[in-house]
XYZ file of C-alpha atoms in Angstrom:
122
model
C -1.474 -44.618 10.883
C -4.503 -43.264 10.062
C -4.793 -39.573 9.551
C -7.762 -38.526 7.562
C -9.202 -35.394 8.837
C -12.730 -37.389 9.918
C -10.627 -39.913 11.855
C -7.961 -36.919 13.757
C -8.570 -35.780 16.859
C -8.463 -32.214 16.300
C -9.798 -28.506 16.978
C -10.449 -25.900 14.726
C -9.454 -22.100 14.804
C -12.641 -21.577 16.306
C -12.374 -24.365 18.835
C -14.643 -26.738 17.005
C -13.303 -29.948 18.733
C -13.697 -33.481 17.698
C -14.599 -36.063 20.022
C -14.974 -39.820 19.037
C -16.194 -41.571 22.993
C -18.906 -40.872 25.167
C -16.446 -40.180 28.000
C -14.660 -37.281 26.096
C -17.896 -35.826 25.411
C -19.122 -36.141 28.857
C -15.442 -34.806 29.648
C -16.498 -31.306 27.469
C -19.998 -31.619 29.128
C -19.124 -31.228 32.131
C -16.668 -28.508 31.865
C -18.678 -26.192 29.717
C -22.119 -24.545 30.310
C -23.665 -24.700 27.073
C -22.443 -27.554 24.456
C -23.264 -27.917 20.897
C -22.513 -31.216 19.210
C -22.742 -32.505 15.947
C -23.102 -36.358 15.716
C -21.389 -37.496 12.643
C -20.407 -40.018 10.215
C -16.899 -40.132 8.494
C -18.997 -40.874 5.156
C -21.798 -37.917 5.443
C -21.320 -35.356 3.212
C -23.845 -32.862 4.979
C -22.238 -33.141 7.919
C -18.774 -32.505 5.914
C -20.564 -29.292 4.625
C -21.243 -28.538 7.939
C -18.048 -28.051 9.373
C -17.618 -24.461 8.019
C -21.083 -23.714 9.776
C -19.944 -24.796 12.895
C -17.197 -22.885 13.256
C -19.205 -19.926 12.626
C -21.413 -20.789 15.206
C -18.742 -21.319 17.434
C -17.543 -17.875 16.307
C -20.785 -15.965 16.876
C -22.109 -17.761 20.596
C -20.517 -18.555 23.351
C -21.106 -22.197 23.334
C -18.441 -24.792 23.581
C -19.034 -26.598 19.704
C -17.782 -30.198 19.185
C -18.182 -32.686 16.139
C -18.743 -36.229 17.975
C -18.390 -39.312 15.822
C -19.387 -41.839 17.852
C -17.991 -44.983 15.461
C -15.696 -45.932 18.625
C -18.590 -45.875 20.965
C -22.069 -46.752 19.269
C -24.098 -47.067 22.738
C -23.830 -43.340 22.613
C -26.063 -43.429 19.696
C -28.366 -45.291 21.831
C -28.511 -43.117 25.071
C -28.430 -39.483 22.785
C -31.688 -41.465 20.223
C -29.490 -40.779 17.432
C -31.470 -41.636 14.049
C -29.297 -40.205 11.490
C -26.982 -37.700 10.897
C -25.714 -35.122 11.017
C -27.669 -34.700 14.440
C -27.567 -31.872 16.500
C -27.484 -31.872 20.454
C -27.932 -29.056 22.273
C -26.385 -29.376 26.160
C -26.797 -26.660 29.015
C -25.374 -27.693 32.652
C -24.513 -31.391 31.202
C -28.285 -31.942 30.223
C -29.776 -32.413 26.780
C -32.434 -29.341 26.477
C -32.666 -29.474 22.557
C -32.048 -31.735 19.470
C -32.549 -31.268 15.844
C -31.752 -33.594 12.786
C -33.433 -32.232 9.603
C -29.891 -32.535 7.702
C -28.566 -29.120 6.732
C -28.892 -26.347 8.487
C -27.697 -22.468 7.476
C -25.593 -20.404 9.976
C -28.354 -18.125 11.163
C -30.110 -21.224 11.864
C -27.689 -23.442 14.033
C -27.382 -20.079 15.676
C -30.877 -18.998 16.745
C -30.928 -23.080 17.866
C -27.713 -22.771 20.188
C -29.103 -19.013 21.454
C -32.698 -20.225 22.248
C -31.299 -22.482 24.619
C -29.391 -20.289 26.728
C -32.600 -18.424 26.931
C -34.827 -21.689 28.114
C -35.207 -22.824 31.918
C -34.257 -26.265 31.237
């Protein structure tokens, strides 16, 4: 059995979740309001250093914050335009409103991205 941390489905203290199908993150999408998700690869090191950043962001807005590596389901990669990673989606009533993927991005940062879409009218 395979347990390395990229591989486990799992949720941090903060509720960072992990999600590895489109269907589980269309299951968080359409349960949550706003939605924050970091597309991944077990092999990225950004998006490894990113993991403490998330949960901070979880910490600090009220958005629902998962980690989706879509190895399992690559045709999600396809419908999000995925070009590399990490890749950040930003969700609001089960509809993409925002993306960025500029590699890494400080804590104030992926904040003021997750808060100016609550703000938007998308």
């Amino acid at each position: 059995m395979d347990t390395t941390t990229e591989d486990m489905d799992t949720t941090t203290e903060h509720g960072v979740r992990t999600v590895e199908t489109r269907d589980e993150l269309d299951d968080v999408l359409a349960t949550a309001d706003r939605v924050l998700a970091m597309v991944r690869t077990s092999g990225c090191t950004i998006c490894k250093s990113m993991e403490p950043i998330l949960d901070i962001a979880a910490k600090a807005t009220d958005a629902t914050v998962v980690v989706f590596n879509p190895k399992r389901d690559l045709d999600a990669v396809d419908a999000f335009d995925v070009r590399s990673v990490p890749t950040f989606l930003l969700f609001a009533d089960g509809e993409l409103i925002d993306r960025r993927a500029d590699g890494f991005v400080p804590a104030e940062e992926l904040i003021e991205f997750v808060e100016s879409g609550s703000e938007s009218d998308a």
